[in-house]
PDB file of C-alpha atoms and ligand atoms in Angstrom:
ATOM      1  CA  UNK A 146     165.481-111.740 198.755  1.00 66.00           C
ATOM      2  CA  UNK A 147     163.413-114.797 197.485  1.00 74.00           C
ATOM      3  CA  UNK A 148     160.066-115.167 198.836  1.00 81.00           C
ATOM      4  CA  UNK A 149     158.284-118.100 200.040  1.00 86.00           C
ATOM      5  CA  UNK A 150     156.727-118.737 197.137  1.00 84.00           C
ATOM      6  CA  UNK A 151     160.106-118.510 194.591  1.00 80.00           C
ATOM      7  CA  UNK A 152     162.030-120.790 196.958  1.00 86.00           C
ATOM      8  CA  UNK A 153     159.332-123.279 196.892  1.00 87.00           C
ATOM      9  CA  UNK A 154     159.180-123.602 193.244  1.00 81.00           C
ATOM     10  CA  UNK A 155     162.603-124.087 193.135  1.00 83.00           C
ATOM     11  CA  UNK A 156     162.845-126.047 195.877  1.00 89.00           C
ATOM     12  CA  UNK A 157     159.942-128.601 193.711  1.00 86.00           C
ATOM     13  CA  UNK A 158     162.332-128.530 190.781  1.00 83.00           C
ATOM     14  CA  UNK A 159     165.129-129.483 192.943  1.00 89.00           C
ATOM     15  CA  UNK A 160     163.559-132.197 194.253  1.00 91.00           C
ATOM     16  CA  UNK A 161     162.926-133.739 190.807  1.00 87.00           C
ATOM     17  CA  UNK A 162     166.077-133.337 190.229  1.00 88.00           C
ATOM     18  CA  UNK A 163     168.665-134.876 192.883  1.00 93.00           C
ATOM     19  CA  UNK A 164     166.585-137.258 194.878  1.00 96.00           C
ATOM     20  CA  UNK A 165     168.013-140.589 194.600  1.00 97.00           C
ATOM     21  CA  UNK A 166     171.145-139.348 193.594  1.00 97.00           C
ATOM     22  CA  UNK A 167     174.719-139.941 195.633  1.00 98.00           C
ATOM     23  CA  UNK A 168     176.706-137.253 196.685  1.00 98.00           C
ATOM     24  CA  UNK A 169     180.710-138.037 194.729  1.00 98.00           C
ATOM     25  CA  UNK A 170     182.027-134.751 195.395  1.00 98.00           C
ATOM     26  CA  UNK A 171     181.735-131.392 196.474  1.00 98.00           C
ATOM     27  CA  UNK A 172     183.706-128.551 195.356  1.00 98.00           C
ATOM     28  CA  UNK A 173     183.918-125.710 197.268  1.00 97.00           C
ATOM     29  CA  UNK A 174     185.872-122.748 195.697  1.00 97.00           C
ATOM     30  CA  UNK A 175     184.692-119.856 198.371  1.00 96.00           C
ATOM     31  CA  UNK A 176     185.198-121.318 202.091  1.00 96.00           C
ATOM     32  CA  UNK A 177     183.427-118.691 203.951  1.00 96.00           C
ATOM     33  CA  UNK A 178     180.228-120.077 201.611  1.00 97.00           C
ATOM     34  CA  UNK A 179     180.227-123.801 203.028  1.00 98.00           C
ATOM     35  CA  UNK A 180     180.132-124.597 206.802  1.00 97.00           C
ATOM     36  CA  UNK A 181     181.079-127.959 208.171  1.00 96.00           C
ATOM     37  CA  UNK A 182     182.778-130.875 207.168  1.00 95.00           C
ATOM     38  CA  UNK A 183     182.039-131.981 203.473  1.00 96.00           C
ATOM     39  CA  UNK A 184     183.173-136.073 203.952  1.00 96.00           C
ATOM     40  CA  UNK A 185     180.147-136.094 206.286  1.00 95.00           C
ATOM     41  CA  UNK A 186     177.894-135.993 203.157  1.00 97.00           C
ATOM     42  CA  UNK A 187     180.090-137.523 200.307  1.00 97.00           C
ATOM     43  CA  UNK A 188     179.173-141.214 199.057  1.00 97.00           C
ATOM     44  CA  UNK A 189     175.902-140.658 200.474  1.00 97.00           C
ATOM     45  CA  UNK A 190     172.433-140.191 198.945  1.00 98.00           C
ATOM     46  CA  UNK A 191     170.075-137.241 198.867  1.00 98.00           C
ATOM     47  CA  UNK A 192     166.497-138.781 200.164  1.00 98.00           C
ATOM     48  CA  UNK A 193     164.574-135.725 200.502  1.00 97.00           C
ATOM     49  CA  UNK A 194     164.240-131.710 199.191  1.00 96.00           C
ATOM     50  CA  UNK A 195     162.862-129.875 201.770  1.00 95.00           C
ATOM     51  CA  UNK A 196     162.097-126.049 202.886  1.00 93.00           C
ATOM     52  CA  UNK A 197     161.709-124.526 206.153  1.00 93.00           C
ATOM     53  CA  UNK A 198     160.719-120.438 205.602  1.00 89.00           C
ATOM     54  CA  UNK A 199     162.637-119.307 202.716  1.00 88.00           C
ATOM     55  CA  UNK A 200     165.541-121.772 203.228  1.00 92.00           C
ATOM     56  CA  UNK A 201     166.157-125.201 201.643  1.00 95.00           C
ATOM     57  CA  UNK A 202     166.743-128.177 203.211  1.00 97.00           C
ATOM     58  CA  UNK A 203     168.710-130.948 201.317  1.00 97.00           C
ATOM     59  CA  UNK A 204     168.057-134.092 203.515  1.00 97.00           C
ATOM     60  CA  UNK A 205     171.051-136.840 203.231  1.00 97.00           C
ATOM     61  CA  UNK A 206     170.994-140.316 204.538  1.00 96.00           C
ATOM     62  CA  UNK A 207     173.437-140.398 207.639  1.00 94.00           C
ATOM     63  CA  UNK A 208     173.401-137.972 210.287  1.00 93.00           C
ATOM     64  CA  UNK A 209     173.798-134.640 208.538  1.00 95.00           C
ATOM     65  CA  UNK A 210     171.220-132.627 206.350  1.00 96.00           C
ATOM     66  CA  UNK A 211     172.409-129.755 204.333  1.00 97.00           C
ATOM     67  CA  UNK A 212     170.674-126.260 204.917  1.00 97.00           C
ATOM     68  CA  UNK A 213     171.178-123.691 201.510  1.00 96.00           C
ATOM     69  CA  UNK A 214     170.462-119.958 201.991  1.00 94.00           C
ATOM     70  CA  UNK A 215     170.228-118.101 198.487  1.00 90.00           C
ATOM     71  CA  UNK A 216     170.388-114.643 200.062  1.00 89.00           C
ATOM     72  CA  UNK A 217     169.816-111.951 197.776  1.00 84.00           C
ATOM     73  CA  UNK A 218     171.330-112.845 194.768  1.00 85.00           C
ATOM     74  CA  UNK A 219     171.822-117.505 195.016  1.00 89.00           C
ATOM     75  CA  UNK A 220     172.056-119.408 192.319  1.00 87.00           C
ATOM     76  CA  UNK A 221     171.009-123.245 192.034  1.00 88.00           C
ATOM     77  CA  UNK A 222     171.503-124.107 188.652  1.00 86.00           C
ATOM     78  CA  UNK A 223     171.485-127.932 187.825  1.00 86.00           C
ATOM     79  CA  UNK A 224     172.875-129.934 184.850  1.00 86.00           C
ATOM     80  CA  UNK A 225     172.730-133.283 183.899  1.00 85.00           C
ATOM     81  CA  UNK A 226     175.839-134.982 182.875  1.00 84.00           C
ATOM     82  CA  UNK A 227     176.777-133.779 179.228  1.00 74.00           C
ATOM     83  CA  UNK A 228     179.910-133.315 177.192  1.00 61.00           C
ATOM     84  CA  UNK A 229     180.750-129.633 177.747  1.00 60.00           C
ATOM     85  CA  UNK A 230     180.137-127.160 180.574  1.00 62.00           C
ATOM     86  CA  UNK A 231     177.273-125.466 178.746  1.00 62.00           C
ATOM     87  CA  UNK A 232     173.533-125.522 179.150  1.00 60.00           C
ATOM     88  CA  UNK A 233     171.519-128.092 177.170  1.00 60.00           C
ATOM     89  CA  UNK A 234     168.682-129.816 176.735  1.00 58.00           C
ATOM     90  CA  UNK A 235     168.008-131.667 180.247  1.00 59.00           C
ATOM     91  CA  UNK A 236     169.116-128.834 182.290  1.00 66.00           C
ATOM     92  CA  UNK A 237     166.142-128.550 185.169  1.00 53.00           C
ATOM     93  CA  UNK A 238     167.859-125.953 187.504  1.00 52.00           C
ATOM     94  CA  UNK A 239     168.619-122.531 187.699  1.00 47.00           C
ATOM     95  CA  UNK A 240     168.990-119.354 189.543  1.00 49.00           C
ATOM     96  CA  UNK A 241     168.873-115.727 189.096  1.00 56.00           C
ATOM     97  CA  UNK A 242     168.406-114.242 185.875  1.00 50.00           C
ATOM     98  CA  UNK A 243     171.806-113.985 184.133  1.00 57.00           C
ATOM     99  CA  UNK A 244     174.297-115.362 181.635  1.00 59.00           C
ATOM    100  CA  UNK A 245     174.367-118.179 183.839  1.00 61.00           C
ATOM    101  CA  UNK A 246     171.626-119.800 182.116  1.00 54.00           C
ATOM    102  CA  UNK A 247     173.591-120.480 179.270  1.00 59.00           C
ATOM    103  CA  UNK A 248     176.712-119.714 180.096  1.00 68.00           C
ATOM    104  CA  UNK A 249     180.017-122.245 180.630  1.00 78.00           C
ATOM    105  CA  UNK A 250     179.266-123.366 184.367  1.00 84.00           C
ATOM    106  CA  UNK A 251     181.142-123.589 186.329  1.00 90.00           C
ATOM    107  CA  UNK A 252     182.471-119.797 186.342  1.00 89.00           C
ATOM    108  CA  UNK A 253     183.508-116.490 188.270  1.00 91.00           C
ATOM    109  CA  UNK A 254     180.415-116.704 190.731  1.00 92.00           C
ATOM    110  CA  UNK A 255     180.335-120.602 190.839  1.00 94.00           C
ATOM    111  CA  UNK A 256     181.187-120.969 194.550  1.00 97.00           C
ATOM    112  CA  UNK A 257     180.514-124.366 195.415  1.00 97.00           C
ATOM    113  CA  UNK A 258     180.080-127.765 192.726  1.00 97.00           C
ATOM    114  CA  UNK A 259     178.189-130.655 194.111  1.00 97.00           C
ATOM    115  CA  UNK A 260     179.147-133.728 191.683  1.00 97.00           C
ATOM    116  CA  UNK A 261     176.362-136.601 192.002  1.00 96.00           C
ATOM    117  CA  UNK A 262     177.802-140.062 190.768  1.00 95.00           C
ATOM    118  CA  UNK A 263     175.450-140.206 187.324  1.00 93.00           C
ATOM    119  CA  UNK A 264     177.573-137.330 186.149  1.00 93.00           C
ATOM    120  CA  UNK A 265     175.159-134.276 186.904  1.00 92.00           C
ATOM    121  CA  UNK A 266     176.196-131.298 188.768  1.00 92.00           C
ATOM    122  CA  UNK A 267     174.391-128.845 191.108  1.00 94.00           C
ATOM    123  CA  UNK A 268     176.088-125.131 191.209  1.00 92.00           C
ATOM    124  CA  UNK A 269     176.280-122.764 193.693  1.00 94.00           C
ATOM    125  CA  UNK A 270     176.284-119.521 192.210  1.00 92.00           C
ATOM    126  CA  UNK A 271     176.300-116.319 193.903  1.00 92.00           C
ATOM    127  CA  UNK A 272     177.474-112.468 192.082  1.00 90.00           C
ATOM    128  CA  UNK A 273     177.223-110.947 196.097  1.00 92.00           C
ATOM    129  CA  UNK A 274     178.467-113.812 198.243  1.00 95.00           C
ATOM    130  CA  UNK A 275     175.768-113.145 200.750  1.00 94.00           C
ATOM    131  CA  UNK A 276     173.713-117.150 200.661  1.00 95.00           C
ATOM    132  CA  UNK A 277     175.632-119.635 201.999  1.00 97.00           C
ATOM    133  CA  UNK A 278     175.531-123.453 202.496  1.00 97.00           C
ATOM    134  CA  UNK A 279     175.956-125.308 205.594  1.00 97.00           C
ATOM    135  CA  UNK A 280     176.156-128.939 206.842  1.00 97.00           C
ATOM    136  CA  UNK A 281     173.961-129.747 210.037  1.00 96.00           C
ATOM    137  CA  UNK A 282     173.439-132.509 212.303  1.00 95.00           C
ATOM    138  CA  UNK A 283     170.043-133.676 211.333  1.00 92.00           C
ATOM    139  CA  UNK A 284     168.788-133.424 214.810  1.00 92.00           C
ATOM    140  CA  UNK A 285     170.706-130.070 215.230  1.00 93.00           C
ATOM    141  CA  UNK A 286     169.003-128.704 212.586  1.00 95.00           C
ATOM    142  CA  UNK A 287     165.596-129.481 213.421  1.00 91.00           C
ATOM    143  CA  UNK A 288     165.682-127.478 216.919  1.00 93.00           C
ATOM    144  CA  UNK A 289     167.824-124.605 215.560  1.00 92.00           C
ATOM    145  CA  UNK A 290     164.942-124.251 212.874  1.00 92.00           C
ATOM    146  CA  UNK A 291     162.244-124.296 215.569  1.00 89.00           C
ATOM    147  CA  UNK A 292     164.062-121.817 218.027  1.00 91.00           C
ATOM    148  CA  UNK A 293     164.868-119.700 215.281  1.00 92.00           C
ATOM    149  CA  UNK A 294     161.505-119.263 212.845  1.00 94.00           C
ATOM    150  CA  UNK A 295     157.950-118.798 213.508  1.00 96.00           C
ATOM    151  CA  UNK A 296     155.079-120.487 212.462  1.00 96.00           C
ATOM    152  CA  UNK A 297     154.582-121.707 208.491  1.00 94.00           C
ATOM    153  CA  UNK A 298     151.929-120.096 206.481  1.00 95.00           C
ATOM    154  CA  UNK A 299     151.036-123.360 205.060  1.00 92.00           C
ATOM    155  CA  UNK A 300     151.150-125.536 208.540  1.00 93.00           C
ATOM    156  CA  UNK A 301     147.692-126.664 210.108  1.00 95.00           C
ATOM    157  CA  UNK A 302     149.077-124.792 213.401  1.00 95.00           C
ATOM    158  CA  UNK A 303     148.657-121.029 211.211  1.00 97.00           C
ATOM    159  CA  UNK A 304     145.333-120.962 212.300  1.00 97.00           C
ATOM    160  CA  UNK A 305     142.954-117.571 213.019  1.00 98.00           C
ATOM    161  CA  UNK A 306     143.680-117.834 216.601  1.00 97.00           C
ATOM    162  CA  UNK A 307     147.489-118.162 216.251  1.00 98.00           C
ATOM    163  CA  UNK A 308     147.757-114.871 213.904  1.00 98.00           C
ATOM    164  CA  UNK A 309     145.434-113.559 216.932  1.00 98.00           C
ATOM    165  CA  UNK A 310     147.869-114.464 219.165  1.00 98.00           C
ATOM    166  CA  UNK A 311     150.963-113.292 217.387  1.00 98.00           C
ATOM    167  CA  UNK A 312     149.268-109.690 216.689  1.00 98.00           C
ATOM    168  CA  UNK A 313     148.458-109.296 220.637  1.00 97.00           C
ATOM    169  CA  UNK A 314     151.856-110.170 221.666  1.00 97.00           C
ATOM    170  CA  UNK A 315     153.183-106.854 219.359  1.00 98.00           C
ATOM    171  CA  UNK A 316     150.515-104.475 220.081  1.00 97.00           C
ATOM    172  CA  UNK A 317     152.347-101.484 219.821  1.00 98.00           C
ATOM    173  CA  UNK A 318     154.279-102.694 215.967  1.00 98.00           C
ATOM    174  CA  UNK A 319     152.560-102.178 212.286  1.00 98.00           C
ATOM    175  CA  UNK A 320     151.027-104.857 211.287  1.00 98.00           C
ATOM    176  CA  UNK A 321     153.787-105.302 208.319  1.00 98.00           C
ATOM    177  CA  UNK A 322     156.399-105.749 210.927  1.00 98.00           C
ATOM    178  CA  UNK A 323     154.631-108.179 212.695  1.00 98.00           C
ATOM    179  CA  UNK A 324     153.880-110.146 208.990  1.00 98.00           C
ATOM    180  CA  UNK A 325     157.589-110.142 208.213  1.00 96.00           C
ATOM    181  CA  UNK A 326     158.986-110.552 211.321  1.00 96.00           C
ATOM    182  CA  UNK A 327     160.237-114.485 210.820  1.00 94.00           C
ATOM    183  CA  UNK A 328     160.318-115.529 214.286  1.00 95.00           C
ATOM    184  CA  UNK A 329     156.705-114.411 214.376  1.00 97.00           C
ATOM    185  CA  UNK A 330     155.506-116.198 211.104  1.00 96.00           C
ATOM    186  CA  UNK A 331     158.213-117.659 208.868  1.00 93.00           C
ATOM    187  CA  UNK A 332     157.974-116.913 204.949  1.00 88.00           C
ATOM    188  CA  UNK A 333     156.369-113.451 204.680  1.00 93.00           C
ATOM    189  CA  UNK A 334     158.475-111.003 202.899  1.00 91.00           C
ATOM    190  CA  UNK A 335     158.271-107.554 202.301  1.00 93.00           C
ATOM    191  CA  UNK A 336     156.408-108.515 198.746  1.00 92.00           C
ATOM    192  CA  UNK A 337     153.516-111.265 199.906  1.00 94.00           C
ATOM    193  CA  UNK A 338     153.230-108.800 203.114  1.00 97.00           C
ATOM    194  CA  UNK A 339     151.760-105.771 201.195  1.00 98.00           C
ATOM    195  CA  UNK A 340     149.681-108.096 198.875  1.00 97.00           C
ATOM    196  CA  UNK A 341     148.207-109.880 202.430  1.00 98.00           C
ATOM    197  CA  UNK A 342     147.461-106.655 203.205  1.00 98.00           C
ATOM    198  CA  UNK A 343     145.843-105.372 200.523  1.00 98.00           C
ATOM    199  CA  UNK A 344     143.682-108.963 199.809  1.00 98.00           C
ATOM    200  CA  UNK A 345     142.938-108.035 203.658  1.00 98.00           C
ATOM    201  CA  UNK A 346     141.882-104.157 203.585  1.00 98.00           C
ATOM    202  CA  UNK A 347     144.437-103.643 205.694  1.00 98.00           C
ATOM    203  CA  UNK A 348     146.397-100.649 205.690  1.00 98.00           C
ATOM    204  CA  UNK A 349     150.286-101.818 206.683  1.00 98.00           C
ATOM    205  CA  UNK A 350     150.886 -99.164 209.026  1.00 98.00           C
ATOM    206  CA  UNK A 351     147.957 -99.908 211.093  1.00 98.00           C
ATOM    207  CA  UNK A 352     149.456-100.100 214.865  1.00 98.00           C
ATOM    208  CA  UNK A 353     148.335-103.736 215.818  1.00 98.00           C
ATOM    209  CA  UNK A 354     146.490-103.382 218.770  1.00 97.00           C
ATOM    210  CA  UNK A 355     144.115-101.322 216.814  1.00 98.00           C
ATOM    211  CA  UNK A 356     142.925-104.443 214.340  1.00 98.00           C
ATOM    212  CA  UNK A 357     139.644-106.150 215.150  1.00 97.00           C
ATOM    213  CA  UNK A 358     139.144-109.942 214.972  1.00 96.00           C
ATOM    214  CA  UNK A 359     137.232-110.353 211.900  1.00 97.00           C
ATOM    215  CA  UNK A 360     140.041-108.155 210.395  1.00 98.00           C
ATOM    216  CA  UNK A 361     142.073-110.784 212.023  1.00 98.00           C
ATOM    217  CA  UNK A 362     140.338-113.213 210.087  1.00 98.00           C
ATOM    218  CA  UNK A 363     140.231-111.562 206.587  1.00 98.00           C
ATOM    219  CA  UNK A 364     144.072-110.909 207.440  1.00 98.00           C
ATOM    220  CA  UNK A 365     144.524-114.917 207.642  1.00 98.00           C
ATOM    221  CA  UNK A 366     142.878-115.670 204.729  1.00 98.00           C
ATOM    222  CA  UNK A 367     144.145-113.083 202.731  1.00 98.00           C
ATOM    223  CA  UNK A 368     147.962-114.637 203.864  1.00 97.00           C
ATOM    224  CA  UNK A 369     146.990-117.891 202.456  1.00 96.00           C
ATOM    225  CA  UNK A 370     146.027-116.551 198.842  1.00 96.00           C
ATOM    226  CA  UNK A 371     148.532-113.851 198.110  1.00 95.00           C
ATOM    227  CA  UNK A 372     151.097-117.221 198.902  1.00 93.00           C
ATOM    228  CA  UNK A 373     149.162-119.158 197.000  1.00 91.00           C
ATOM    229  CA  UNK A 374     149.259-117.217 194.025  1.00 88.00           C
ATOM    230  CA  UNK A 375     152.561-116.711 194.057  1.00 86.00           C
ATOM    231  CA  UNK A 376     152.731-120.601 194.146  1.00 84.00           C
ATOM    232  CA  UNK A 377     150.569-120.756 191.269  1.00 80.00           C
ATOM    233  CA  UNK A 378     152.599-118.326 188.649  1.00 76.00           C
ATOM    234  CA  UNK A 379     156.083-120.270 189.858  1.00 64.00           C
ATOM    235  CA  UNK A 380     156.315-117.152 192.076  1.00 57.00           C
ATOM    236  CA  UNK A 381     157.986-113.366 191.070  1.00 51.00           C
ATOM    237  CA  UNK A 382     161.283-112.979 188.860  1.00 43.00           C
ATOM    238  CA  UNK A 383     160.947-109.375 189.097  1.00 40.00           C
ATOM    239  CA  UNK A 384     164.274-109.161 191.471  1.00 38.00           C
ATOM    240  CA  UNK A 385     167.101-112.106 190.787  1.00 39.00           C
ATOM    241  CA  UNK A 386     164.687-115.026 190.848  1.00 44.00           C
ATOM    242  CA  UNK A 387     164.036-117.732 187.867  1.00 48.00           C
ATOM    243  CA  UNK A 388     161.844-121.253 188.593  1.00 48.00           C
ATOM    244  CA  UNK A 389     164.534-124.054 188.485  1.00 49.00           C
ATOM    245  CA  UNK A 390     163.726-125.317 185.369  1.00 49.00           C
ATOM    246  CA  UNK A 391     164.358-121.817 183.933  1.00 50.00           C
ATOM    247  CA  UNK A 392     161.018-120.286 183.083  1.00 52.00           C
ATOM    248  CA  UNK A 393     160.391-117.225 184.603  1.00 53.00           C
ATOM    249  CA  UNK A 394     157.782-116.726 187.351  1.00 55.00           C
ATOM    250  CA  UNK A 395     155.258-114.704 186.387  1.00 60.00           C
ATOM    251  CA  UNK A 396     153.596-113.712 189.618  1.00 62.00           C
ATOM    252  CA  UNK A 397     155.065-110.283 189.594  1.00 67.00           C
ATOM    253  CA  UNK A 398     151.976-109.438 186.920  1.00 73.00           C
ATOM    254  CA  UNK A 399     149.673-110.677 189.224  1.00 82.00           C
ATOM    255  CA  UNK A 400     150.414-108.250 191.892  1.00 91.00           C
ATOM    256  CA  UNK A 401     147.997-105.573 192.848  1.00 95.00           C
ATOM    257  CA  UNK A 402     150.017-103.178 194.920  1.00 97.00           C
ATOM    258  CA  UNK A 403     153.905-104.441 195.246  1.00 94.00           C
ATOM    259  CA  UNK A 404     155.809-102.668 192.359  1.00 91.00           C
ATOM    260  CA  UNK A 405     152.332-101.022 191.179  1.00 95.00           C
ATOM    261  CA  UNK A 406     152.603 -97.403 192.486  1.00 96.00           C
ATOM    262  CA  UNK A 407     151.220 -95.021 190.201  1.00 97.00           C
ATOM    263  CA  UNK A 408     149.106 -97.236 188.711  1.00 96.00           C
ATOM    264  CA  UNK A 409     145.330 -97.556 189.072  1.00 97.00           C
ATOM    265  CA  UNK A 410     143.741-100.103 191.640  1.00 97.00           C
ATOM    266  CA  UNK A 411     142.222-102.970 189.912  1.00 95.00           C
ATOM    267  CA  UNK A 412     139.476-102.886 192.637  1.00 95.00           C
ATOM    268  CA  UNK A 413     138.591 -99.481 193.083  1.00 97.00           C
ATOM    269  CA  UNK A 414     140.599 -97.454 190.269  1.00 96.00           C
ATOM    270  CA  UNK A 415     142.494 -95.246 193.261  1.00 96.00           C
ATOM    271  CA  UNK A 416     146.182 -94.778 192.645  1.00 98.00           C
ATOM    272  CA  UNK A 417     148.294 -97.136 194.468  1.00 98.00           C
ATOM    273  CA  UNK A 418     150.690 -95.388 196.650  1.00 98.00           C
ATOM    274  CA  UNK A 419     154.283 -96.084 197.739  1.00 98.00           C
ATOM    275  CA  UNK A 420     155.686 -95.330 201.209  1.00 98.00           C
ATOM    276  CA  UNK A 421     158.599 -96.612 203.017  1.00 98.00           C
ATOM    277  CA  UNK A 422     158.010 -98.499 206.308  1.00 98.00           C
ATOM    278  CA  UNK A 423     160.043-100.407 208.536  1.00 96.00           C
ATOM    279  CA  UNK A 424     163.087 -99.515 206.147  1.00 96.00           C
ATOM    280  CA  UNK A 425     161.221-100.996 202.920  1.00 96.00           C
ATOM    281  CA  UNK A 426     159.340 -99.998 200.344  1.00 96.00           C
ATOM    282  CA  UNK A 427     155.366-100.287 201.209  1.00 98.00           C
ATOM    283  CA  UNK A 428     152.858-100.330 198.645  1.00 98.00           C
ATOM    284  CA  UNK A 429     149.012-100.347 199.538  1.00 98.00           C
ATOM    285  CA  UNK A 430     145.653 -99.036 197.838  1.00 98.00           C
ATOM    286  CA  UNK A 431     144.407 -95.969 200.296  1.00 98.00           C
ATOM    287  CA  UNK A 432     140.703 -96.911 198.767  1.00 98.00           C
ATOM    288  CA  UNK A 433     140.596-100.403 199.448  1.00 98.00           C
ATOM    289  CA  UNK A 434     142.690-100.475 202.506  1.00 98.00           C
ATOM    290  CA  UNK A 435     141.846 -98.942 205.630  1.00 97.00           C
TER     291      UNK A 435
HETATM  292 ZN1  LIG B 558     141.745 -99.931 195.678  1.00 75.38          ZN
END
């Protein structure tokens, strides 16, 4: 699953990308990928790339907006108009790390084709079917998006006193579950949960009730720069993920506990260990974090 930080790198390449542009044509080879009623969006232009949590949010004039879920294993991969179906100079999108990149496009796990009316494409690629693409009435969209996710990392309202708030109203759940819960706080996954954590000296299984305020308040900060980071290195290409202008993200060697166990703490030289919690696979320093 993309991360906060992957989808908003590619959602930033995106944006260079298709703003401005019209909608021709949209080719949808799956159905059960692409929900609603494409005419709604054809012959009109994109004005805005947007993201709410770890979905995008393709704004088009008229009434309808188009929300893209990459799932585990999406694909955006964007080319500009060129004489065959293979990648070239120019091309500024991308997806996870396969043949794809340089492959003929479209092929076997191109799903859905926008055409823009300069000749460039935007594909939809996805190997397990599981992201999808749907069209939604702009004001639709807006409340479903609010009923549905919690509060953005990034937003003014993620304050000390909101994380306060969220932890007391799951007193008896881990603190990771509460972190990648996204009606709680949209954006945290299992990855930028354990680095939080770490950043915070905070072990993940800690029972919430149990954590103090100014834990509370190393716990917000620490939120802020494990994201932050991952903004900063284009965010982690360790699983499926590649920056839309095909570079890979190099947070992943960044890290200091997700994907590290075995190795030595680069705080306190303890071995970071690996449990599983909540279903997943939890990393943390037993040194640093109590
Ligand atoms: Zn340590």
């Amino acid at each position: 699953m993309p991360e906060l930080p992957e989808v908003e790198t590619i959602r930033l390449g995106l944006k260079k990308a298709i703003v401005g542009k019209t909608i021709a044509g949209v080719d949808v080879r799956v159905p059960k990928l692409f929900h609603g009623d494409k005419k709604s969006i054809i012959g009109k232009k994109v004005l805005d790339v947007g993201r709410r949590a770890k979905q995008i949010i393709i704004d088009v004039e008229g009434d309808n907006d188009l929300l893209i879920h990459l799932k585990m294993t999406g694909q955006l991969i964007y080319r500009p108009k060129q004489e065959s179906g293979v990648a070239s100079h120019g091309q500024i999108a991308g997806g996870h790390p396969s043949k794809d990149w340089t492959a003929v496009l479209p092929n076997g796990t191109t799903h859905i084709i926008f055409d823009f009316s300069d000749g460039s494409k935007l594909f939809f690629n996805d190997l397990r079917k599981f992201g999808w693409i749907k069209i939604f009435e702009a004001k639709e969209l807006k409340h479903k998006l609010t009923e549905e996710l919690g509060v953005e990392p990034f937003d003014k309202e993620f304050t000390t006193d909101e994380l306060a708030k969220i932890i007391s109203k799951k007193s008896n759940w881990n603190i990771k579950k509460i972190l990648t819960d996204q009606t709680l706080i949209s954006g945290i996954g299992n990855i930028y949960a354990d680095e939080s954590l770490f950043w915070a000296g905070i072990l993940p299984t800690r029972i919430a009730k149990t954590i103090k305020y100014d834990e509370v308040l190393r716990l917000h900060t620490s939120i802020i720069k494990a994201l932050q980071i991952g903004l900063k290195y284009g965010g982690s290409s360790e699983n499926t993920y590649y920056k839309i202008d095909g570079a890979k993200g190099q947070a992943q060697e960044h890290f200091q506990v997700y994907a590290q166990e075995g190795k030595k703490c680069k705080r306190c030289g303890g071995v970071i260990q690996k449990i599983k919690l909540n279903g997943r696979g939890t990393h943390f320093c037993p040194g640093c974090q109590k």
